[in-house]
PDB file of C-alpha atoms in Angstrom:
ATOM      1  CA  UNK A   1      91.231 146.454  74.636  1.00 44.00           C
ATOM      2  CA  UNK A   2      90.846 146.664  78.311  1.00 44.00           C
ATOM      3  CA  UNK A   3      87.349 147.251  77.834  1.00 50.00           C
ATOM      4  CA  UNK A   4      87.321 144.062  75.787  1.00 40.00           C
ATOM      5  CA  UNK A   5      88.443 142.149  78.632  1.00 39.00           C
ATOM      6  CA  UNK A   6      86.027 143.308  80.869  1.00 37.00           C
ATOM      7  CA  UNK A   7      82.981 142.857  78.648  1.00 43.00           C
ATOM      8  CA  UNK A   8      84.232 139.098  78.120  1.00 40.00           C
ATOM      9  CA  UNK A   9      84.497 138.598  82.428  1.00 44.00           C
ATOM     10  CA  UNK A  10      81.352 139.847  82.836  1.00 41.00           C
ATOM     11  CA  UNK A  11      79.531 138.025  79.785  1.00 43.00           C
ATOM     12  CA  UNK A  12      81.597 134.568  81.500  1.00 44.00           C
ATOM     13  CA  UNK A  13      79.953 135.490  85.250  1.00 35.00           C
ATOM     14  CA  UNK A  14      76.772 136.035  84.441  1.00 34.00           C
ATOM     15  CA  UNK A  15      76.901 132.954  82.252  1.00 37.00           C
ATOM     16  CA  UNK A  16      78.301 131.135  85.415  1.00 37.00           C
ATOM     17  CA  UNK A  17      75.613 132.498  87.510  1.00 35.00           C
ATOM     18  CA  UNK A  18      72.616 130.730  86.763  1.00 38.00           C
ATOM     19  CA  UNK A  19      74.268 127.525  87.097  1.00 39.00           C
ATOM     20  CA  UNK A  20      76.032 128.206  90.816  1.00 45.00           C
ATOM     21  CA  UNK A  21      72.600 129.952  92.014  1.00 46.00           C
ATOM     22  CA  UNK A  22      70.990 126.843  91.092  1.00 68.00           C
ATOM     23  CA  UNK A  23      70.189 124.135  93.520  1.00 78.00           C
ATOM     24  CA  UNK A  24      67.244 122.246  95.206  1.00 90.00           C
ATOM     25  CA  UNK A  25      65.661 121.540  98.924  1.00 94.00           C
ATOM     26  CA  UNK A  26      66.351 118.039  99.334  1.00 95.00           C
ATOM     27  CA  UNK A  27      65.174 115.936 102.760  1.00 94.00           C
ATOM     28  CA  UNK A  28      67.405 113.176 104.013  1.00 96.00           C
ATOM     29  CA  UNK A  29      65.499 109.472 104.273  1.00 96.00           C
ATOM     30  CA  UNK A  30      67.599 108.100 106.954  1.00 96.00           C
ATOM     31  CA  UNK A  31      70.808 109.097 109.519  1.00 97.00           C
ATOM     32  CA  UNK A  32      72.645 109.155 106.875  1.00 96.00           C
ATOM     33  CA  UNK A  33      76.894 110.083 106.764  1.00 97.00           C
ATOM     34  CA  UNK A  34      78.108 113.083 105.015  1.00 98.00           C
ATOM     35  CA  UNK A  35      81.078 112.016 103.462  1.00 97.00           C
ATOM     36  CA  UNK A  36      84.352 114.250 102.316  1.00 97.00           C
ATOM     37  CA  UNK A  37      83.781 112.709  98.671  1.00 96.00           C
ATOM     38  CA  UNK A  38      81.505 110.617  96.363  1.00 95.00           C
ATOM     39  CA  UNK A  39      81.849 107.199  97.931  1.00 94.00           C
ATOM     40  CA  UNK A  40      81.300 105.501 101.105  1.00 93.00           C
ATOM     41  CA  UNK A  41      84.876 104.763 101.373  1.00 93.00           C
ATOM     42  CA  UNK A  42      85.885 108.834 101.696  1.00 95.00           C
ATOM     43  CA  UNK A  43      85.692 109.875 106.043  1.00 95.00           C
ATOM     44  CA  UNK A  44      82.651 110.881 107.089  1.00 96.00           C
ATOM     45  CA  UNK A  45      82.341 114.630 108.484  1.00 97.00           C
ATOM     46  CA  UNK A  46      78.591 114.602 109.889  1.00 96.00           C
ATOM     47  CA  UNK A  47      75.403 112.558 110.336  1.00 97.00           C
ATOM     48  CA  UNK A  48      72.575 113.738 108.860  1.00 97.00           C
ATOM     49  CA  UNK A  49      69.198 112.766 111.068  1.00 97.00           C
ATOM     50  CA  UNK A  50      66.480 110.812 109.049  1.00 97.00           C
ATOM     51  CA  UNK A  51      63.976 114.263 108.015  1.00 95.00           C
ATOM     52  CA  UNK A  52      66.093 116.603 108.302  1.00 96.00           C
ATOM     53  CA  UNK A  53      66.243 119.630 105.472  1.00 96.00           C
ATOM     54  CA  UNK A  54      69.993 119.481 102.946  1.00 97.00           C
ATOM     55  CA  UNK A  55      70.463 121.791 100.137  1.00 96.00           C
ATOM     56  CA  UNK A  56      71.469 120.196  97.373  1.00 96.00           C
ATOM     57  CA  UNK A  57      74.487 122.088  95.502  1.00 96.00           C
ATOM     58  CA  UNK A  58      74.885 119.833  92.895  1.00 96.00           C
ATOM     59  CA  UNK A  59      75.020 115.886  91.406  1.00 96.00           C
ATOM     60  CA  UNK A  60      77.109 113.988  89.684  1.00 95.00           C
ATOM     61  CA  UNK A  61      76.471 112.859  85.945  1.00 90.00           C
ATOM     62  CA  UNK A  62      78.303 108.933  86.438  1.00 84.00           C
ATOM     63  CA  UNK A  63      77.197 108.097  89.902  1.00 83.00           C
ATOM     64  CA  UNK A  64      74.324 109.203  91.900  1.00 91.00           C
ATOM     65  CA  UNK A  65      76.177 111.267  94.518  1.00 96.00           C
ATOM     66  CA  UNK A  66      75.090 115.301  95.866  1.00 96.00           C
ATOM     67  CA  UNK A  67      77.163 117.666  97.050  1.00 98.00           C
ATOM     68  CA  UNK A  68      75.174 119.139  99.808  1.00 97.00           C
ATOM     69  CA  UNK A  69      74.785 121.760 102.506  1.00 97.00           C
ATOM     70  CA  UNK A  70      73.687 120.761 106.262  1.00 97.00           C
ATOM     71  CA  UNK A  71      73.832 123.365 108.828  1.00 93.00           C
ATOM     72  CA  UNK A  72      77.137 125.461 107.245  1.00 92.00           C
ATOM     73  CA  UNK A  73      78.479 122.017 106.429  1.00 96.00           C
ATOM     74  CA  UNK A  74      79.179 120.856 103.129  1.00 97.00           C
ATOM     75  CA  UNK A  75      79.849 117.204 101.664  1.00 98.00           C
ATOM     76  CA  UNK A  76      78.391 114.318  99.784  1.00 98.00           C
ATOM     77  CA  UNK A  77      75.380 112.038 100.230  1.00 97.00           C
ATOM     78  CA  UNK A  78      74.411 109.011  98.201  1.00 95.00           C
ATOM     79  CA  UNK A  79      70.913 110.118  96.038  1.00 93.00           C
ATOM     80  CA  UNK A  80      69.452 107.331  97.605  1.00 93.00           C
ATOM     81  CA  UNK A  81      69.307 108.617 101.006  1.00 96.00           C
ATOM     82  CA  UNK A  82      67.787 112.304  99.409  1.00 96.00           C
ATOM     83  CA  UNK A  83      64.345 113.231  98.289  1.00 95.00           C
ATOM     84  CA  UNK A  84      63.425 116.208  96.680  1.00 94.00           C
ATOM     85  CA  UNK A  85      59.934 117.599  95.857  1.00 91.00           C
ATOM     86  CA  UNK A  86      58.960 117.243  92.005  1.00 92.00           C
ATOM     87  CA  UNK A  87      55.663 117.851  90.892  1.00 91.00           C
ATOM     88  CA  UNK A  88      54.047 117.792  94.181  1.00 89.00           C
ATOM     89  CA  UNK A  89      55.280 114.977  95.143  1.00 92.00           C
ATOM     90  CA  UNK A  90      58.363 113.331  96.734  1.00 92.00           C
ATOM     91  CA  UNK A  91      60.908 111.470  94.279  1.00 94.00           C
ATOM     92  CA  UNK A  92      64.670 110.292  95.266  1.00 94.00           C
ATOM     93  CA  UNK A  93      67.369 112.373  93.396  1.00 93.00           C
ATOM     94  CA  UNK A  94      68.628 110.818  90.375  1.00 90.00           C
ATOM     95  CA  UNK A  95      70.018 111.902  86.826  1.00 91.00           C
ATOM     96  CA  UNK A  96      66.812 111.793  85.515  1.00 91.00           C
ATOM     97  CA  UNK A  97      65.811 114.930  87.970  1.00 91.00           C
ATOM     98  CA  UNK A  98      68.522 116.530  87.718  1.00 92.00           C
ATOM     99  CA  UNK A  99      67.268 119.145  85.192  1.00 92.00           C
ATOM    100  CA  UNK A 100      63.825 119.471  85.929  1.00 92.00           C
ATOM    101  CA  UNK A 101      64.260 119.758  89.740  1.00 92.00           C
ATOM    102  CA  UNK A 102      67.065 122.792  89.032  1.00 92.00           C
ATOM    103  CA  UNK A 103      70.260 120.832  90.118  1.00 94.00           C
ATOM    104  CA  UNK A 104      73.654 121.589  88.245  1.00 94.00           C
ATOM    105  CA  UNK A 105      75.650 118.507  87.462  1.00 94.00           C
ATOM    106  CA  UNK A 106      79.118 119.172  88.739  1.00 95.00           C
ATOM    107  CA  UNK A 107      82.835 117.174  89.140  1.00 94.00           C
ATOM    108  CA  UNK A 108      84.528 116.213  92.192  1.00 95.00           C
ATOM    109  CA  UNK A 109      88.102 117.560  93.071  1.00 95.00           C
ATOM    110  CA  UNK A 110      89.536 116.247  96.226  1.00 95.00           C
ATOM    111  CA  UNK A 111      92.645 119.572  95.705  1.00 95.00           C
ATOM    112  CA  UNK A 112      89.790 122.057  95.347  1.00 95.00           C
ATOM    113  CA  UNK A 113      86.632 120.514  97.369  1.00 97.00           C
ATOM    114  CA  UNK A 114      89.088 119.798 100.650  1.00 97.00           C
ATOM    115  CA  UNK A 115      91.179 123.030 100.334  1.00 96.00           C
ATOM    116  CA  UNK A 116      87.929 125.032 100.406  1.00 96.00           C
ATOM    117  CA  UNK A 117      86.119 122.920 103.292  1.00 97.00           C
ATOM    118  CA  UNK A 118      88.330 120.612 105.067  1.00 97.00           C
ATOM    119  CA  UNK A 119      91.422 122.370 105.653  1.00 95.00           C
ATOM    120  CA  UNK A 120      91.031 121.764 109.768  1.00 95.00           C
ATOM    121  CA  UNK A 121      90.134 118.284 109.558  1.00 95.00           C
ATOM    122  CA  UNK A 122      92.449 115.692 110.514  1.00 95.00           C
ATOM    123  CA  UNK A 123      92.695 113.986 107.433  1.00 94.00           C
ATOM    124  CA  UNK A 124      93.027 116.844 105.361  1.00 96.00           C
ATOM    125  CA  UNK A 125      96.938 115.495 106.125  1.00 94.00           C
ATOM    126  CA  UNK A 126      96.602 112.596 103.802  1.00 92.00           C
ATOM    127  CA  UNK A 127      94.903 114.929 100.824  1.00 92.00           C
ATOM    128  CA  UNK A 128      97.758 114.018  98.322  1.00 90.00           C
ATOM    129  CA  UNK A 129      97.032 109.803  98.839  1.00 89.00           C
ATOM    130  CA  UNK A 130      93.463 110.881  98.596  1.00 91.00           C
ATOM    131  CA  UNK A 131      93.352 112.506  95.647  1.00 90.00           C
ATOM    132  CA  UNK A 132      94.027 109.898  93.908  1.00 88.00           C
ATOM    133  CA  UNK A 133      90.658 108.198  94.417  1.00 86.00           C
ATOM    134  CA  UNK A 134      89.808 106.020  97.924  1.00 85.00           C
ATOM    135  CA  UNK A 135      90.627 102.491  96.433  1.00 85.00           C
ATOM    136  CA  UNK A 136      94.061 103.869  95.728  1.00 82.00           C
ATOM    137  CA  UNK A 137      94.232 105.290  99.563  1.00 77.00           C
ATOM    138  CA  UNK A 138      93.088 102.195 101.144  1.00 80.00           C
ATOM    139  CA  UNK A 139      95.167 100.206  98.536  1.00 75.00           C
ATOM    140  CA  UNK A 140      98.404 101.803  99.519  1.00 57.00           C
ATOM    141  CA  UNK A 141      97.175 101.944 103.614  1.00 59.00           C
ATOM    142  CA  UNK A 142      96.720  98.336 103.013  1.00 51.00           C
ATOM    143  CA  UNK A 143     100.280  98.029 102.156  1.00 55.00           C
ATOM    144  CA  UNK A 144     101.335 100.229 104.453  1.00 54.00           C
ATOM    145  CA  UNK A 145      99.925  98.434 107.213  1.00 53.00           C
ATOM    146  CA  UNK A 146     101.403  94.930 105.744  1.00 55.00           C
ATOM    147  CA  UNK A 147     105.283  96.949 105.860  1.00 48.00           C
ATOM    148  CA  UNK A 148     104.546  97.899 109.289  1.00 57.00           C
ATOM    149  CA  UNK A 149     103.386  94.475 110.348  1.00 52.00           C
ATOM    150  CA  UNK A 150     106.627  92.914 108.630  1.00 58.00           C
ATOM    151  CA  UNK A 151     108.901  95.476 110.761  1.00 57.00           C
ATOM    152  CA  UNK A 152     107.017  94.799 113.951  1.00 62.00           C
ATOM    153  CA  UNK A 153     107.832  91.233 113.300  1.00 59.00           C
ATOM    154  CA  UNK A 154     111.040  91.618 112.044  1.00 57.00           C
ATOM    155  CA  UNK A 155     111.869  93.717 114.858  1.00 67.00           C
ATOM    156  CA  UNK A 156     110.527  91.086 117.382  1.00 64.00           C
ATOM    157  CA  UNK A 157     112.347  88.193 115.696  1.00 67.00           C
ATOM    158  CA  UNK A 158     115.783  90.561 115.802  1.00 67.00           C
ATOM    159  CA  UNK A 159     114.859  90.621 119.823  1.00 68.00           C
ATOM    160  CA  UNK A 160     114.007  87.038 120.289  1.00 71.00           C
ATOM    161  CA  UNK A 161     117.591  86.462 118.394  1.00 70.00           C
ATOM    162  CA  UNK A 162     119.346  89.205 120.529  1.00 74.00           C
ATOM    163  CA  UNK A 163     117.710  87.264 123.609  1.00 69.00           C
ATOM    164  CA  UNK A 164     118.752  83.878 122.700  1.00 75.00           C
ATOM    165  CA  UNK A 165     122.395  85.012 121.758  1.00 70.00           C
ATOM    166  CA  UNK A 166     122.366  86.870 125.144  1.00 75.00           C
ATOM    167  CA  UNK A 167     121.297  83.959 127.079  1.00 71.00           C
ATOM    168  CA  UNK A 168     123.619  81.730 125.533  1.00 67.00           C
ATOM    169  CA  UNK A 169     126.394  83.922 126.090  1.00 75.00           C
ATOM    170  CA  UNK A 170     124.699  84.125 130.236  1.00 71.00           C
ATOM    171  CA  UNK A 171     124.830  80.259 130.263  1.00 74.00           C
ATOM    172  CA  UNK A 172     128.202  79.945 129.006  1.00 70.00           C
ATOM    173  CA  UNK A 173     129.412  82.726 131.119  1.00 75.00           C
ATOM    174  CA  UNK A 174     127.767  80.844 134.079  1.00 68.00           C
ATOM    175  CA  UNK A 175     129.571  77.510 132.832  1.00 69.00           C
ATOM    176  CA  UNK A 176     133.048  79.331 132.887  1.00 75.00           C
ATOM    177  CA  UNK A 177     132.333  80.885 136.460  1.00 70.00           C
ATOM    178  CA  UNK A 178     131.122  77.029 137.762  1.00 69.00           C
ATOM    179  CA  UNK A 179     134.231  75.579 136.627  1.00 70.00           C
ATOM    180  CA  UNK A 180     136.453  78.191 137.618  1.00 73.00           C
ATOM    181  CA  UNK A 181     134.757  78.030 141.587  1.00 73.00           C
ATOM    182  CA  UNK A 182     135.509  74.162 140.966  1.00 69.00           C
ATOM    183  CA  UNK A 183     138.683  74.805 140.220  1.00 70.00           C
ATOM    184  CA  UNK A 184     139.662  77.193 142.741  1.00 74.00           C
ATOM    185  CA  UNK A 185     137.557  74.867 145.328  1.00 72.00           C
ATOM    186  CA  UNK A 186     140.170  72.391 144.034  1.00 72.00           C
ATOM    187  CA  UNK A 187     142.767  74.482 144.343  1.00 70.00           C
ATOM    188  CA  UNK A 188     141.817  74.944 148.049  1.00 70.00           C
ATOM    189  CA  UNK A 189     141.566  71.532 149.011  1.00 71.00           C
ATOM    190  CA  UNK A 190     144.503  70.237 147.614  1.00 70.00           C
ATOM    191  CA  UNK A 191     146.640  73.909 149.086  1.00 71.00           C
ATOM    192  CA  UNK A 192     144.688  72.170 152.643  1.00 65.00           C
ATOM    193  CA  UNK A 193     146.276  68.906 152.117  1.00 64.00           C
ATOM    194  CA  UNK A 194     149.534  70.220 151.616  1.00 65.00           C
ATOM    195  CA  UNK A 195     149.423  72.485 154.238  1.00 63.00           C
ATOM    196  CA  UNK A 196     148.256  69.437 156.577  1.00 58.00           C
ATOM    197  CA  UNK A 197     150.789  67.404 155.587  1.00 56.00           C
ATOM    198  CA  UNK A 198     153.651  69.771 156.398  1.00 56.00           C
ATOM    199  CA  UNK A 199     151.512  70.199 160.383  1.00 58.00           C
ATOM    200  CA  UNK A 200     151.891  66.661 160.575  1.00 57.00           C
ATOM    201  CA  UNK A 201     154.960  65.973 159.426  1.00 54.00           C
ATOM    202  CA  UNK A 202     156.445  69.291 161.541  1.00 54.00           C
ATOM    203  CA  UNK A 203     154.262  67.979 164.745  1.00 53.00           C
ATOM    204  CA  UNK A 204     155.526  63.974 164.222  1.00 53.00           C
ATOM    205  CA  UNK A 205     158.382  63.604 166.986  1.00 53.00           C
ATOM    206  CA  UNK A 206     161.034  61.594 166.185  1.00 51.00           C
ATOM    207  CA  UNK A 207     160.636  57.715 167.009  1.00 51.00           C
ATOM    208  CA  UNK A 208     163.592  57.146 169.531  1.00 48.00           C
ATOM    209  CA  UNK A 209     164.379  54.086 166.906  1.00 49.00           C
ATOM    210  CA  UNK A 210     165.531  56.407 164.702  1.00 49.00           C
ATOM    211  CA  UNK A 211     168.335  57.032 166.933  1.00 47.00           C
ATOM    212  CA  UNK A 212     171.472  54.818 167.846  1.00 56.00           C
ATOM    213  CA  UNK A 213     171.709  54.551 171.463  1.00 54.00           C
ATOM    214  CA  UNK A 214     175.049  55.508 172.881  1.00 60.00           C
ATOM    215  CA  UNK A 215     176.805  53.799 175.529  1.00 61.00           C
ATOM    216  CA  UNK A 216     176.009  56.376 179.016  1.00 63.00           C
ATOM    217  CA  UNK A 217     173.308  58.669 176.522  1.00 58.00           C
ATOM    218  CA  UNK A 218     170.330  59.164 179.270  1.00 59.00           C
ATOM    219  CA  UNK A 219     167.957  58.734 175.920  1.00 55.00           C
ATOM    220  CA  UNK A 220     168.343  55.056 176.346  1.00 53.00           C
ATOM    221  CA  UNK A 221     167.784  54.100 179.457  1.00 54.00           C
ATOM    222  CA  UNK A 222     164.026  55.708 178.563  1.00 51.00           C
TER     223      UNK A 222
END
């Protein structure tokens, strides 16, 4: 039985191995990005410089994207920015060379492709919204970016409110401390007055008509 098993691993690897050895010498057309996925929306982890020599690991079947190889690197290139030689002759990879020029035709996984090559990359953080395709990412960013925007200007309007209330309560404040100085300015004067009337009326000397003169009082004869 174990034997079995071992015959049947064997039998799937070499049928496995024609299909990962193959792959083609492709030639980029233009600086082109490398992308993390199949789409220009995915981030782009290199440039590739117009001439410059990609292997090409494998293509899509629904869209005309490669997985390729660039200096160690690996990602995805649009077939219309990769040639290939076919016949003698140059030819832009499509489905239709596919077969003949030796490429396998292979899926994308955004769990598998990142885990394997884009573990250090900053937006290997976000692989869970990505893997559910780029419109959803930028679909839920988008929102994301509205919710924030609503805080910021929720937040702003709770200031603005928290500064008016502030500076009403200031102003009223500043009303209550004016009309208590007025009052105790009143206060003041009228204590003054008071006080000036008693000096004056304890300075005021009698008026020697207040007085009845005596027969023989000295007072009088004044």
């Amino acid at each position: 039985m174990k034997n079995l098993f071992v015959k049947i691993a064997a039998a799937g690897v070499l049928m496995l191995a024609p299909a990962i050895a193959q792959a083609a010498e492709g030639y980029s057309t233009a600086n082109v990005n490398m992308r993390a996925g199949p789409s220009t929306r995915y981030p782009a982890v290199a440039v590739i410089p117009a001439g410059s020599s990609v292997e090409i690991r494998g293509c899509l079947s629904d869209v005309n994207w490669c997985d390729v190889e660039f200096y160690g690197g690996r990602g995805w290139v649009s077939g219309q920015y990769v040639q290939a030689l076919y016949q003698q002759r140059r030819v832009y990879v499509g489905p239709q060379y596919y077969r003949p020029l030796g490429i396998p035709m292979i899926r994308f996984s955004v769990d598998n492709y990142w885990d394997r090559y884009y573990r250090n990359r900053d937006f290997y953080r976000e692989r869970d919204r990505w893997s559910r395709g780029p419109d959803y990412y930028y679909r839920d960013r988008d929102n994301r970016d509205r919710d924030r925007d609503r805080d910021n200007r929720d937040r702003d309007r709770n200031w603005r409110e928290r500064d008016r209330d502030r500076d009403g309560r200031d102003r009223d404040r500043d009303w209550r401390d004016d009309n208590q100085r007025g009052d105790r300015q009143r206060d003041d004067l009228q204590r003054g007055d008071r006080q000036g009337d008693d000096r004056r009326g304890d300075d005021r000397r009698p008026d020697r008509r207040d007085f009845d003169c005596r027969p023989g009082d000295p007072s009088c004869d004044e």
